[in-house]
Amino acid sequence: MARHQFLHLRLFLLSPPKPLLLNPLPSLTSSCNPTSIPISRNRISTLTTRRRANSTVASLAKEILSSSANDLSPDLASLLESDKARSILRLSTNGSPFLRLLSLLKRRPLLALQVFDWRRNLRDSPPLIAEEYASAIALAGRAQNLSLAVKLFDESKSTANGPILYNALMTAFMYNGEVNRAVSLFHKLKEETKYGPDTVSYNILLSLYGYRVLVDQMESVLRDMDSSGIPRSVVTYKMLMYGYLRSRRWKQMERIFGSLKEPDTSTRLLMLRGYAIAGKLEKMERMYELVKREVQAQERSLICAMICAYSKAGGDSSVRKIEELVKLVREEEYFPYLHIVLIKLYAKEGLIDEMERLIFYANKRNIVISSHRVMRTILALYFKSGDVERLDSFIKQAERAGWSLCKDLYRCKMILYSRLGRLTDMCCEVDKMDSYWPVRDRYTLKILYKGFSNSGRMWEMNMVIGLMFKYGFQLPQGAVV
Ligand SMILES: *[C@@H]1O[C@H](CO)[C@@H](O)[C@H](O)[C@H]1NC(C)=O
Ligand SMILES: *[C@@H]1O[C@H](CO)[C@@H](O)[C@H](O)[C@H]1NC(C)=O
């Protein structure tokens, strides 16, 4: 269980910056920009047409999305019959309004594919261009229908060509974890005679290897790219940084970052994540100052990453900074791991009241502590404080809430009781332990022995020695049978 949580956090910290991988089409295939219409001689009228097309597309997308709860509704058919839908194709001089429509629908890929189907089967509509096929291939990838993606790719070859189609299919493969197919498609692209891989194709490979922490392959792709004379783009640098972040090569990551003359915000955010995971607090703080607003507006998971960085470092100033950051975390973003990180932090820093306040809330929120390490950290603080009543109520809470119990909890209580001379209470703990761990162990018996011997209760002490003898445990030093 504990491992799960750490894994969860690691995935969380390492989760790709969203636009890069979860949403590969727009950023990786930036050449496919629906709004880049060549400006005609009559610029004003073109702009007006574009604006009109824009608003028509937006309202049609809205209607399509709200009309059908499921993807196969008859409403969709009638919507597509409408004048509005047709006018979008009329307005399409180069497919861009239609591309924009598809991109507005991409959250519902099956729906978007149906709209694409409609466009494809429409008589007297202009032939499909490479960008439209590329969008559809990407949508099929999003819908996890690779056979459809391949089918569309093959079909596209009759009317369209160019690396953009390969890039779309590579992305679809990558998106669905088909690494080998993506790579072999790249090699096929290299064998094309009329064109070859472009920057986007290389970026896809870089991100694919970077994501899988295959740094050597990533670097060899970069060498290949440079030696083929394919220019790097901003995305290229981001993918490299991302790959180094995944493999925790901070120096290389910083080197790439440093080689950018004017890093954009998302690159800075990526570097900030690197500093947070690497625990380079000073650099992290300096970077945070630069992108504070953006972190709070768009990359909120970084708040948590920074909290974790501070909590690993510990110390008074970290606690203060964490408390500032926690204020920024929204209710819906608050997740159990964060809570546990904070409990552990307060426990380590010896702030028992703060810790208990969070433990109380953990109970209220049904957060389960399943890590022995965290439980031991909490326990260590109670032991240091010597307050057996507080420890007792913590253990009762933990028992009720089903948190991970360990023998040390009870042993620690026994020691505290024996110090106070409350030997009956001490013995009760052994009974309690028996109900969880039927087999007694030497260490627990030794604590009993010490408790009795320190307060001169020879009879009970000898009983314990007898028990140890019976179980075949090594007797404590100085014990006489
Ligand atoms: C059309 O919409 C896109 C995306 O919202 C926008 O970037 C573009 O400026 C708009 N074009 C016009 C002419 O309004
Ligand atoms: C993929 O798409 C094709 C064509 O739309 C469809 O016939 C097939 O059932 C789909 N496959 C899956 C697994 O959804």
XYZ file of C-alpha atoms in Angstrom, residues 106-450:
345
model
C -11.408 16.357 -29.889
C -12.398 15.699 -26.298
C -15.029 13.397 -27.758
C -12.975 11.599 -30.385
C -15.701 9.163 -31.435
C -18.058 12.020 -32.053
C -15.399 13.937 -33.948
C -14.664 10.887 -36.079
C -18.298 10.697 -37.021
C -18.199 14.285 -38.142
C -15.095 13.453 -40.140
C -16.926 10.511 -41.700
C -19.745 12.787 -42.715
C -17.297 15.147 -44.392
C -15.548 12.284 -46.128
C -18.740 10.769 -47.523
C -20.311 14.027 -48.588
C -20.698 14.243 -52.344
C -19.512 17.435 -54.100
C -17.304 18.463 -51.172
C -13.668 19.364 -51.776
C -11.256 16.418 -51.523
C -9.731 15.807 -48.132
C -6.346 17.367 -47.577
C -3.418 16.000 -45.631
C -4.165 18.094 -42.523
C -7.701 16.767 -42.352
C -6.526 13.197 -42.605
C -3.862 13.891 -40.029
C -6.477 15.203 -37.600
C -8.651 12.166 -38.162
C -5.714 9.811 -37.637
C -4.906 11.581 -34.398
C -8.541 11.316 -33.335
C -8.545 7.587 -34.049
C -5.460 7.364 -31.869
C -7.236 9.201 -29.091
C -10.177 6.840 -29.470
C -7.679 3.973 -29.136
C -8.698 2.582 -32.473
C -5.363 1.930 -34.146
C -6.772 -0.174 -36.941
C -8.877 2.793 -37.935
C -5.848 5.070 -37.695
C -3.889 2.773 -40.004
C -6.827 2.520 -42.374
C -7.105 6.294 -42.610
C -3.365 6.575 -43.116
C -3.451 4.125 -46.015
C -6.479 5.801 -47.494
C -4.916 9.266 -47.254
C -2.132 8.255 -49.592
C -4.475 8.453 -52.579
C -5.098 12.201 -52.224
C -2.512 13.513 -49.817
C 1.059 13.031 -48.718
C 3.792 14.508 -46.598
C 5.396 13.825 -43.240
C 2.349 15.223 -41.460
C 0.465 11.964 -42.081
C 3.322 9.887 -40.763
C 3.597 12.166 -37.769
C -0.084 11.761 -36.994
C 0.117 7.985 -37.149
C 3.328 7.916 -35.124
C 1.604 10.022 -32.504
C -1.368 7.670 -32.516
C 0.968 4.719 -31.977
C 2.836 6.513 -29.244
C -0.366 7.583 -27.573
C -1.388 3.942 -27.359
C 1.951 2.658 -26.139
C 2.894 1.033 -29.459
C 6.472 2.203 -29.353
C 7.903 -0.254 -31.838
C 5.293 0.525 -34.429
C 5.948 4.238 -34.021
C 9.674 3.737 -34.472
C 9.319 1.489 -37.486
C 6.944 3.996 -39.073
C 9.626 6.613 -38.580
C 12.073 4.433 -40.481
C 9.538 3.994 -43.244
C 9.239 7.753 -43.422
C 13.005 7.983 -43.824
C 12.767 5.723 -46.845
C 10.265 7.972 -48.623
C 11.870 9.492 -51.689
C 9.970 12.772 -52.056
C 10.114 13.885 -48.449
C 11.539 12.707 -45.172
C 11.057 13.229 -41.459
C 10.673 16.822 -40.334
C 11.187 18.499 -36.999
C 7.881 17.189 -35.702
C 8.780 13.599 -36.575
C 12.008 13.879 -34.639
C 10.241 15.548 -31.741
C 7.848 12.630 -31.526
C 10.744 10.187 -31.291
C 12.480 12.343 -28.711
C 9.406 12.486 -26.529
C 8.800 8.788 -26.951
C 12.290 7.857 -25.784
C 12.317 10.560 -23.145
C 9.072 9.329 -21.677
C 10.472 5.820 -21.460
C 13.676 7.031 -19.840
C 15.731 5.773 -22.757
C 18.248 8.576 -22.711
C 20.824 6.987 -24.989
C 18.271 6.484 -27.721
C 16.975 9.986 -27.192
C 20.425 11.455 -27.598
C 21.122 9.369 -30.667
C 17.884 10.635 -32.240
C 19.052 14.174 -31.554
C 22.407 13.489 -33.200
C 20.625 12.024 -36.200
C 18.383 15.084 -36.348
C 21.307 17.491 -36.243
C 23.349 15.608 -38.780
C 20.371 15.416 -41.160
C 20.106 19.190 -41.022
C 16.599 19.149 -39.553
C 16.226 22.327 -37.497
C 15.383 22.046 -33.815
C 12.268 23.751 -32.539
C 11.215 24.947 -29.101
C 9.434 21.625 -28.686
C 12.702 19.802 -29.398
C 14.319 21.490 -26.424
C 11.318 20.823 -24.254
C 11.317 17.139 -25.148
C 14.994 16.870 -24.313
C 14.480 18.564 -20.974
C 11.545 16.341 -20.306
C 13.586 13.236 -21.090
C 16.337 14.376 -18.739
C 13.772 15.156 -16.073
C 12.324 11.671 -16.336
C 15.764 10.156 -16.008
C 16.717 12.606 -13.271
C 19.731 13.990 -15.041
C 19.533 17.436 -13.642
C 22.815 18.718 -15.040
C 21.849 17.858 -18.586
C 18.404 19.276 -18.069
C 19.836 22.546 -16.837
C 22.319 22.619 -19.675
C 19.517 22.393 -22.250
C 17.554 25.027 -20.390
C 20.581 27.285 -20.250
C 21.105 26.957 -23.983
C 17.752 28.627 -24.646
C 18.107 32.344 -25.120
C 14.563 33.166 -24.201
C 12.866 30.210 -22.577
C 9.087 30.425 -22.749
C 6.801 29.963 -19.804
C 6.136 26.277 -20.276
C 9.872 25.579 -20.464
C 10.368 27.506 -17.249
C 7.588 25.531 -15.640
C 9.282 22.336 -16.716
C 12.574 23.497 -15.235
C 10.786 24.430 -12.034
C 9.479 20.892 -11.813
C 13.002 19.624 -12.320
C 14.334 21.770 -9.488
C 11.499 20.654 -7.222
C 12.094 16.965 -7.814
C 15.832 17.399 -7.549
C 15.358 19.277 -4.265
C 17.361 22.292 -5.437
C 15.408 24.690 -3.309
C 17.199 27.936 -4.040
C 16.976 27.562 -7.772
C 13.413 26.394 -7.392
C 12.500 29.527 -5.480
C 14.148 31.806 -7.991
C 12.308 30.126 -10.830
C 9.040 30.190 -8.947
C 9.352 33.944 -8.570
C 9.460 34.202 -12.359
C 6.428 32.042 -13.056
C 4.364 32.355 -9.897
C 1.256 33.509 -11.718
C 1.462 30.807 -14.350
C 1.973 28.086 -11.763
C -1.136 29.180 -9.934
C -3.158 29.564 -13.093
C -2.166 26.616 -15.238
C 0.364 24.234 -13.720
C -1.031 23.753 -10.263
C 0.469 20.338 -9.697
C 3.753 22.195 -9.247
C 2.481 23.583 -5.961
C 2.376 20.098 -4.588
C 5.733 19.246 -6.110
C 7.246 22.212 -4.286
C 5.580 21.224 -1.026
C 7.144 17.795 -1.339
C 10.518 19.362 -2.065
C 10.347 21.481 1.083
C 9.098 18.624 3.182
C 12.059 16.503 2.169
C 14.411 19.278 3.193
C 12.668 19.983 6.505
C 13.566 22.802 8.880
C 11.683 25.804 10.223
C 11.800 27.837 7.074
C 10.519 24.907 5.036
C 7.569 24.529 7.351
C 6.709 28.191 6.931
C 7.020 28.028 3.181
C 4.933 24.899 3.034
C 2.215 26.548 5.059
C 2.147 29.387 2.535
C 1.917 26.953 -0.357
C -0.751 24.807 1.264
C -2.991 27.864 1.348
C -2.911 27.846 -2.450
C -4.086 24.251 -2.756
C -7.758 24.074 -3.623
C -10.155 21.722 -1.925
C -10.606 19.548 -5.013
C -6.848 19.312 -5.506
C -6.219 18.137 -1.998
C -5.295 14.519 -2.149
C -4.429 12.048 0.605
C -0.773 11.833 -0.172
C -0.334 15.526 0.425
C -2.005 15.217 3.791
C 0.295 12.397 4.783
C 3.336 14.334 3.616
C 2.285 17.139 5.948
C 1.696 14.826 8.904
C 5.125 13.366 8.415
C 6.657 16.806 8.146
C 5.140 17.996 11.422
C 6.135 14.755 13.094
C 9.716 15.154 11.968
C 9.794 18.772 13.038
C 8.442 17.904 16.484
C 5.279 19.986 16.086
C 2.923 17.684 17.938
C -0.143 19.941 18.058
C -0.024 20.621 14.328
C 0.491 16.963 13.681
C -2.468 15.940 15.808
C -4.671 18.503 14.115
C -3.866 16.894 10.761
C -4.309 13.402 12.143
C -7.736 14.424 13.312
C -8.601 15.678 9.841
C -7.136 12.598 8.221
C -9.632 10.592 10.215
C -12.459 12.862 9.245
C -11.550 12.647 5.588
C -11.109 8.875 5.740
C -7.500 9.128 4.718
C -5.702 5.892 5.481
C -2.081 5.870 6.556
C -0.724 2.636 5.290
C 2.967 3.358 5.422
C 4.895 1.906 8.343
C 7.493 4.577 7.881
C 4.996 7.352 8.418
C 3.527 5.570 11.433
C 6.986 5.195 12.940
C 7.759 8.859 12.360
C 4.595 9.803 14.226
C 5.403 7.316 16.947
C 8.900 8.683 17.376
C 7.469 12.079 18.210
C 5.104 10.659 20.830
C 7.946 8.674 22.313
C 10.116 11.749 22.525
C 7.344 13.695 24.181
C 6.741 10.850 26.636
C 3.022 11.615 26.694
C 1.460 8.172 26.953
C -2.131 9.442 27.012
C -1.701 11.168 23.684
C -0.018 8.113 22.255
C -2.832 5.960 23.568
C -5.503 8.031 21.900
C -3.501 8.076 18.662
C -3.267 4.290 18.663
C -6.987 3.947 19.336
C -7.704 6.244 16.421
C -5.367 4.283 14.191
C -7.007 1.005 15.175
C -10.458 2.354 14.406
C -9.401 3.873 11.101
C -7.596 0.747 9.944
C -4.206 2.394 9.608
C -1.192 0.192 9.399
C -0.366 -0.957 12.901
C 3.003 -2.197 13.950
C 4.307 -3.796 17.121
C 6.434 -0.765 17.850
C 3.313 1.262 18.609
C 2.464 -1.015 21.514
C 6.007 -1.631 22.626
C 6.543 2.089 22.817
C 3.449 2.420 24.963
C 4.690 -0.390 27.217
C 7.968 1.398 27.763
C 6.211 4.648 28.613
C 3.888 2.850 31.047
C 6.749 1.048 32.702
C 8.595 4.336 33.175
C 5.534 5.656 34.968
C 5.331 2.480 37.036
C 1.917 1.603 35.529
C 2.726 -2.063 35.226
C -0.862 -3.302 34.915
C -1.373 -1.057 31.916
C 1.894 -2.307 30.540
C 0.687 -5.916 30.761
C -2.601 -5.028 29.077
C -0.640 -3.981 26.002
C 0.790 -7.472 25.703
C -2.743 -8.873 25.635
C -3.676 -6.396 22.950
C -0.642 -7.357 20.914
C -1.567 -11.011 21.284
C -4.832 -10.295 19.522
C -2.989 -8.845 16.498
C 0.199 -10.913 16.538
C -0.462 -14.313 18.138
C 3.202 -15.225 18.304
C 5.043 -13.402 21.059
C 8.510 -12.094 20.355
C 11.606 -11.689 22.410
C 11.730 -7.936 22.208
C 8.283 -7.474 23.719
C 9.059 -9.905 26.513
C 12.304 -8.101 27.161
C 10.423 -4.850 27.662
C 8.173 -6.642 30.142
C 11.169 -8.074 31.904
C 12.798 -4.671 32.199
